[in-house]
Amino acid sequence: MLRSATPAIDLPNATASLGQATPITVHVRDQHGVRKAAAFVEQNGARYSVWQLNQPTKAADSTWTFTAGVKTTPQLRDGKATLTIEVASNDLRGKTARISRDVSVVTQPPTVSVDSDQHYLYLGMADLATLSVSGNYTQAGVRVGDQSFRAWPMPGGKSGLFSLFAFAWNMPQGTIPVVFASNGAGNDVTTPITFQFPKKEQPKYTVHDLQVSDAFLQKVVGELDPNGSGDPVARFVKINSEMRRANNKTLADLQYKTADHWLFSQPFTRQSHAQAEATFADLRNYIYHGQKIDQQVHLGYDLAVTQHVGVEASNDGRIVYAAPLGIYGNCVVVDHGYGLQTIYGHMSRIDMHEGDMVKRGQVMGLSGMTGMAGGDHVHFAMQLDGVQIDPKEWWDPHWIQDHIARRVQLPGFNAAAASAPAAEPRREHKAAAHHKRR
Ligand SMILES: [Zn+2]
């Protein structure tokens, strides 16, 4: 048994700043419980009480949340201060412990404005906004519904920030994207982005029936749930839903392994000579012996060439994942900077390691049918700050010019040179045509 001599205090979500009324959580462990606990803010030689425990407790593990800031302590001024927590144990000797944290008092919220115009938004697609933030802030970016996209300093030493963001395929139409800035002290400001949402030109995601044969079911269950037992259909559905969700979370978390600069300078490419057997955000009904057993959305392109074809990196970047990943089978993820990443699934062999740099078109391994795949193909997908998006616009040099290179420096990018016939993108809906007309 570990016996700590004094109460152990920690601040689980320690804030670096105090605003109007900033929530502070204190966690204390003491086997005898806590007799007294109090919090103070000290500034310019004065000490202000901001919270104290009303009643002693015998609990060995206690968590309290209170607020501190200008609302309850109007004497505080913008600038440096110290937050101190003091705790006395509920044992006979009443041993005490204290911790202090430097904080800044920030009474004014930041301000944020959108600098870019002409935002045309499409379900499942990306765009780029430029913004300016003034005042103290700890976080800024674009928020669409419940999804946030980071802002980054403008490349090339220019002033201001930019944010790549997506209007996700399943985002309710009518959601208004905003730029936001937060000072970490509970002050959060937003400004709506002015945008067009061309109703008639939105992609129409299609519905397909996917016949699940006994052979496919056995293959998937045997490979992805080898030690499981029970009804194979139930196991298949569990893999297809729960494992899919967990795998998508793993992919989304890779957003934190991203470069703070562009790693590419050309349009993205699509696997050479490939036939698209499925496209982005197709709704799939899984049919087994005439019964619908499941429904999922397919968030990528299924690109088939021949068996065991070399899987090509879509653009320059750095490998941030190269390992089996459940339904995606042997999977590679390439980071291209600023939270933009490409995903390659179902490979029979991976020839890369995490951390390797790759060049556009470089072969990273061989295609296959590992994971939830009934035939040899490459599952190709793209994500932006963990939100899966349709890659097709990134195959289009005109789109990149219009939406990215026009607004931020993308060194080495040349739309005219990139539109050579070999790189001519396929346009599968009218969005690209719309951009061209402007
Ligand atoms: Zn796929």
XYZ file of C-alpha atoms and ligand atoms in Angstrom:
439
model
C 0.000 0.000 0.000
C 1.264 3.400 -0.959
C 0.922 5.870 1.915
C 1.464 9.412 0.826
C 2.453 11.748 3.624
C 0.474 14.746 2.458
C -2.647 15.335 0.363
C -1.848 14.970 -3.354
C -3.332 17.839 -5.378
C -3.628 18.135 -9.126
C -5.453 20.367 -11.596
C -6.635 17.970 -14.328
C -7.518 20.628 -16.879
C -5.159 23.340 -15.760
C -5.918 26.625 -17.459
C -3.238 29.102 -18.446
C -5.585 32.056 -18.230
C -8.415 33.438 -16.144
C -11.257 35.307 -17.795
C -14.681 36.386 -16.567
C -15.538 33.091 -14.858
C -13.097 30.368 -15.801
C -13.876 26.842 -14.588
C -11.149 25.244 -12.493
C -11.169 21.608 -11.420
C -9.193 20.425 -8.398
C -8.522 16.762 -7.722
C -7.233 15.655 -4.297
C -6.171 12.240 -3.108
C -5.735 11.659 0.637
C -6.509 8.410 2.423
C -7.921 10.325 5.407
C -10.029 12.648 3.331
C -9.853 16.454 3.272
C -10.556 18.768 6.226
C -9.969 22.097 4.527
C -9.406 23.185 0.950
C -9.236 26.668 -0.533
C -8.154 28.474 -3.675
C -6.578 31.925 -3.956
C -5.527 34.212 -6.752
C -2.571 36.485 -6.020
C -1.780 39.548 -8.076
C 0.365 42.627 -7.387
C 0.922 41.631 -3.749
C -2.767 41.131 -2.951
C -4.351 37.767 -2.206
C -7.994 37.081 -3.089
C -9.955 34.092 -1.889
C -11.805 32.504 -4.813
C -13.129 29.255 -3.351
C -13.237 27.146 -0.213
C -14.540 23.750 0.770
C -17.710 24.010 2.884
C -17.574 20.669 4.638
C -14.752 18.254 5.488
C -14.858 14.940 3.663
C -13.663 11.433 4.497
C -13.471 10.483 0.823
C -9.976 9.418 -0.271
C -10.521 10.796 -3.739
C -12.320 14.106 -4.316
C -12.874 16.367 -7.288
C -14.256 19.895 -7.048
C -15.002 22.430 -9.760
C -15.439 26.154 -9.165
C -14.979 29.293 -11.218
C -12.476 32.108 -10.795
C -12.132 35.360 -12.660
C -13.101 38.996 -12.897
C -16.788 38.313 -12.316
C -16.219 37.250 -8.702
C -12.915 39.112 -8.157
C -13.339 42.491 -9.886
C -10.004 43.712 -8.440
C -8.100 41.526 -10.940
C -6.393 43.322 -13.833
C -5.156 42.028 -17.175
C -1.704 40.503 -16.678
C 0.121 37.894 -14.685
C -1.267 36.298 -11.522
C -0.846 33.143 -9.440
C -3.499 30.567 -8.676
C -2.839 28.689 -5.411
C -4.683 25.699 -3.973
C -4.202 24.751 -0.296
C -5.490 21.497 1.163
C -5.396 20.119 4.717
C -5.717 16.398 5.373
C -8.531 15.090 7.559
C -6.133 13.077 9.758
C -5.186 13.987 13.340
C -2.201 16.076 12.351
C -3.980 17.949 9.579
C -1.026 17.877 7.212
C -1.232 20.449 4.475
C -0.185 20.676 0.843
C -0.278 23.517 -1.649
C 0.290 23.992 -5.348
C 0.608 27.182 -7.377
C 0.213 27.880 -11.071
C 1.122 30.965 -13.081
C -1.901 32.268 -14.981
C -2.667 35.342 -17.019
C -5.777 37.336 -16.387
C -7.449 38.085 -19.709
C -10.595 40.139 -19.314
C -11.128 40.969 -22.968
C -12.204 38.276 -25.429
C -10.203 38.066 -28.669
C -11.769 39.266 -31.899
C -11.878 37.228 -35.069
C -12.750 38.123 -38.641
C -12.911 36.270 -41.959
C -10.640 37.669 -44.654
C -11.415 35.317 -47.546
C -14.478 35.581 -49.782
C -16.149 33.355 -52.385
C -16.651 30.231 -50.332
C -18.555 27.672 -52.348
C -19.384 24.725 -50.150
C -20.318 21.202 -51.190
C -21.227 18.217 -49.068
C -18.138 16.141 -48.351
C -15.722 18.727 -49.738
C -13.020 21.007 -48.384
C -12.307 24.716 -48.639
C -9.828 27.182 -47.184
C -10.620 30.326 -45.197
C -8.219 33.054 -44.155
C -8.833 34.842 -40.890
C -7.433 37.458 -38.541
C -7.446 37.187 -34.771
C -6.506 39.956 -32.385
C -6.117 39.953 -28.639
C -5.102 36.983 -26.557
C -6.091 33.604 -27.905
C -5.076 30.012 -27.403
C -7.119 28.353 -30.168
C -8.568 29.491 -33.477
C -9.921 27.986 -36.646
C -13.123 27.122 -38.454
C -16.015 25.328 -36.814
C -18.694 23.558 -38.815
C -21.419 22.114 -36.600
C -19.622 20.033 -33.980
C -16.394 19.752 -36.003
C -13.401 22.041 -35.536
C -10.561 22.663 -37.952
C -7.331 24.252 -36.797
C -5.987 27.578 -37.961
C -2.340 27.865 -38.898
C -0.074 30.892 -39.368
C 0.011 31.979 -43.012
C 3.003 30.418 -44.752
C 5.780 32.643 -46.031
C 5.744 34.938 -43.006
C 2.561 36.722 -44.079
C 0.261 38.084 -41.400
C -2.951 36.355 -40.468
C -4.081 32.766 -40.228
C -5.688 30.230 -42.486
C -7.743 27.120 -41.924
C -8.491 24.191 -44.194
C -11.971 23.007 -43.341
C -14.589 20.579 -44.590
C -18.342 20.569 -44.879
C -18.720 16.892 -44.010
C -20.812 14.586 -46.215
C -23.314 14.129 -43.361
C -23.355 17.719 -42.058
C -26.957 18.985 -41.909
C -27.582 21.370 -44.794
C -28.092 24.844 -43.388
C -25.192 24.517 -40.924
C -23.337 27.833 -40.966
C -19.540 27.553 -40.746
C -17.897 30.077 -38.432
C -14.382 31.203 -37.707
C -13.650 31.064 -33.984
C -11.053 32.165 -31.483
C -10.851 31.218 -27.837
C -8.604 32.656 -25.142
C -8.738 29.577 -22.948
C -10.394 31.567 -20.177
C -13.924 30.758 -21.235
C -14.105 33.567 -23.793
C -15.047 32.141 -27.171
C -15.889 34.369 -30.113
C -17.193 33.409 -33.537
C -17.933 35.133 -36.837
C -19.969 33.426 -39.565
C -18.340 32.697 -42.899
C -20.172 34.100 -45.916
C -20.747 31.249 -48.303
C -22.769 29.866 -51.172
C -24.203 26.389 -50.937
C -25.287 25.758 -54.550
C -28.259 23.495 -53.950
C -28.540 22.060 -57.440
C -24.846 21.243 -57.683
C -24.507 19.293 -54.454
C -23.186 15.769 -54.948
C -25.850 13.089 -54.869
C -24.587 10.185 -52.881
C -25.852 6.911 -54.192
C -27.244 3.800 -52.515
C -25.947 0.343 -53.426
C -26.854 -3.159 -52.409
C -23.799 -5.197 -51.581
C -24.413 -8.928 -51.675
C -22.661 -10.660 -48.782
C -21.856 -14.217 -49.870
C -21.145 -16.972 -47.378
C -17.554 -17.026 -48.616
C -17.140 -13.257 -47.979
C -18.766 -13.520 -44.570
C -16.460 -16.399 -43.568
C -13.420 -14.566 -44.899
C -14.167 -11.377 -42.963
C -15.162 -13.083 -39.711
C -12.216 -15.508 -39.877
C -9.718 -12.722 -40.501
C -11.041 -9.950 -38.239
C -12.611 -11.945 -35.379
C -10.552 -15.171 -35.415
C -11.203 -16.095 -31.783
C -14.845 -15.075 -31.693
C -17.774 -17.443 -31.517
C -21.497 -17.321 -32.097
C -23.637 -16.289 -35.021
C -21.347 -15.349 -37.936
C -23.830 -12.740 -39.225
C -23.876 -10.980 -35.842
C -20.071 -11.094 -35.756
C -19.890 -9.667 -39.287
C -22.263 -6.819 -38.388
C -20.278 -6.071 -35.237
C -17.034 -5.886 -37.250
C -18.707 -3.711 -39.862
C -20.110 -1.248 -37.311
C -18.089 -1.270 -34.075
C -14.708 -2.118 -35.556
C -15.305 0.360 -38.387
C -16.059 3.110 -35.841
C -12.936 2.281 -33.799
C -10.761 2.177 -36.943
C -12.130 5.558 -38.088
C -11.288 6.980 -34.661
C -7.695 5.700 -35.016
C -7.511 7.386 -38.426
C -9.015 10.630 -37.104
C -6.480 10.757 -34.258
C -3.657 10.831 -36.818
C -4.556 14.501 -37.371
C -2.151 15.271 -34.513
C 0.717 13.734 -36.478
C 0.807 16.432 -39.114
C 3.395 18.848 -40.472
C 2.936 22.607 -39.902
C 3.792 23.284 -43.542
C 2.853 21.959 -46.988
C 4.629 18.727 -47.861
C 3.413 18.780 -51.492
C 3.528 21.165 -54.425
C 1.502 19.373 -57.131
C -2.082 18.160 -57.493
C -2.862 14.780 -55.977
C -2.864 11.807 -58.340
C -5.127 8.859 -58.576
C -3.851 5.270 -58.713
C -2.727 4.680 -62.330
C -5.031 2.790 -64.723
C -7.538 2.185 -61.933
C -11.219 1.523 -62.326
C -13.372 3.158 -59.615
C -15.623 0.439 -58.262
C -17.030 2.580 -55.481
C -16.929 6.304 -54.830
C -17.053 8.588 -51.814
C -19.985 8.445 -49.374
C -21.902 5.692 -51.177
C -24.512 4.272 -48.856
C -24.188 0.498 -48.786
C -26.908 -1.957 -47.876
C -25.371 -5.269 -46.889
C -27.635 -8.059 -48.181
C -27.208 -11.630 -46.937
C -29.464 -14.307 -48.440
C -31.971 -11.655 -49.420
C -32.008 -9.988 -45.992
C -30.586 -6.551 -45.257
C -28.258 -7.122 -42.311
C -26.437 -3.782 -42.135
C -25.977 -0.347 -43.679
C -22.752 1.705 -43.756
C -21.374 4.687 -45.607
C -18.284 4.057 -47.717
C -15.936 7.022 -47.191
C -13.476 6.525 -50.025
C -12.813 5.272 -53.522
C -12.311 1.613 -54.343
C -9.697 1.573 -57.079
C -9.074 -1.723 -58.827
C -6.323 -2.455 -61.328
C -4.939 -5.983 -61.261
C -3.969 -8.220 -58.376
C -0.996 -7.080 -56.311
C -0.467 -3.842 -58.202
C 1.970 -1.286 -56.723
C 0.048 1.152 -54.482
C 1.103 4.693 -55.401
C 1.371 7.616 -52.982
C -1.072 10.259 -54.187
C 1.339 13.057 -53.362
C 4.552 13.909 -51.535
C 4.299 13.426 -47.804
C 5.374 11.563 -44.719
C 4.076 8.144 -43.603
C 2.229 8.490 -40.293
C 0.716 4.993 -40.210
C 1.832 1.694 -41.763
C 0.220 -1.311 -40.066
C -2.915 -3.472 -40.023
C -6.063 -1.501 -39.145
C -9.141 -3.719 -38.777
C -11.578 -3.364 -41.676
C -8.992 -1.368 -43.656
C -6.606 -4.336 -43.598
C -2.948 -3.441 -44.069
C -3.177 0.326 -44.142
C -0.889 3.240 -44.947
C -1.631 6.871 -44.090
C 0.408 9.673 -45.658
C 0.476 13.141 -44.112
C 0.649 16.075 -46.538
C 0.720 18.861 -43.941
C -1.849 21.063 -42.178
C -4.019 18.082 -41.199
C -4.472 16.839 -44.784
C -3.841 13.079 -45.113
C -4.426 10.247 -47.595
C -5.364 6.684 -46.624
C -4.655 3.431 -48.519
C -6.343 0.212 -47.405
C -6.527 -3.562 -48.054
C -2.851 -3.872 -49.042
C -1.273 -7.330 -49.324
C 2.136 -5.932 -48.460
C 3.422 -2.680 -46.934
C 6.958 -1.657 -47.850
C 7.055 1.551 -45.781
C 7.577 2.496 -42.153
C 6.110 5.254 -40.058
C 8.262 8.356 -40.491
C 9.370 7.576 -44.071
C 9.065 10.390 -46.605
C 7.349 9.451 -49.884
C 7.229 11.079 -53.303
C 4.142 11.486 -55.466
C 3.588 8.235 -57.385
C 6.036 6.267 -55.247
C 5.026 2.632 -54.741
C 4.441 1.964 -51.026
C 3.511 -1.714 -51.210
C 1.090 -3.966 -53.076
C -2.682 -3.971 -53.363
C -4.640 -6.843 -51.892
C -7.815 -7.783 -50.097
C -6.903 -7.680 -46.401
C -9.609 -6.436 -44.044
C -13.212 -5.928 -45.193
C -12.516 -6.525 -48.896
C -14.037 -9.097 -51.196
C -11.567 -8.575 -54.038
C -8.158 -7.058 -54.735
C -8.349 -3.244 -54.783
C -6.977 -0.121 -53.146
C -9.333 1.671 -50.770
C -8.256 5.293 -51.236
C -9.534 7.984 -48.899
C -8.618 11.424 -47.651
C -9.111 13.202 -44.349
C -8.786 16.738 -43.101
C -8.298 17.222 -39.353
C -9.768 13.748 -38.944
C -12.890 14.357 -41.071
C -13.030 12.134 -44.152
C -13.561 14.128 -47.334
C -13.965 13.440 -51.035
C -10.452 13.410 -52.551
C -11.580 14.240 -56.089
C -11.157 18.008 -55.853
C -7.559 17.510 -54.792
C -6.967 15.675 -58.082
C -7.964 18.878 -59.903
C -5.205 21.502 -60.419
C -7.791 24.221 -61.164
C -9.588 23.564 -57.906
C -6.305 23.703 -55.963
C -5.400 26.946 -57.700
C -8.806 28.496 -57.017
C -9.296 27.377 -53.435
C -5.815 26.925 -52.003
C -2.977 28.533 -53.985
C -4.979 31.737 -54.595
C -5.301 32.251 -50.830
C -2.077 30.932 -49.303
C 1.410 30.334 -50.600
C 1.819 26.842 -51.992
C 5.469 26.948 -53.079
C 6.207 25.260 -56.389
C 2.548 24.885 -57.368
C 1.814 25.762 -60.987
C -1.770 25.130 -62.087
C -0.991 25.539 -65.789
C 1.886 23.060 -65.720
C -0.143 20.703 -63.577
C -3.004 20.590 -66.095
C -0.969 18.641 -68.627
C -3.188 15.916 -70.144
C -1.702 13.128 -68.044
C -2.960 14.755 -64.881
C -6.390 15.709 -66.246
C -8.786 14.998 -63.398
C -12.083 13.228 -63.754
C -15.007 15.384 -62.828
C -17.793 13.390 -61.360
C -20.139 16.178 -60.438
C -20.748 19.711 -61.517
C -18.881 21.465 -58.717
C -15.660 21.739 -60.675
C -17.488 23.212 -63.655
C -19.066 25.752 -61.366
C -15.706 26.903 -60.068
C -14.410 27.246 -63.577
C -17.270 29.517 -64.603
C -16.510 32.112 -61.983
Zn -13.378 0.801 -49.911
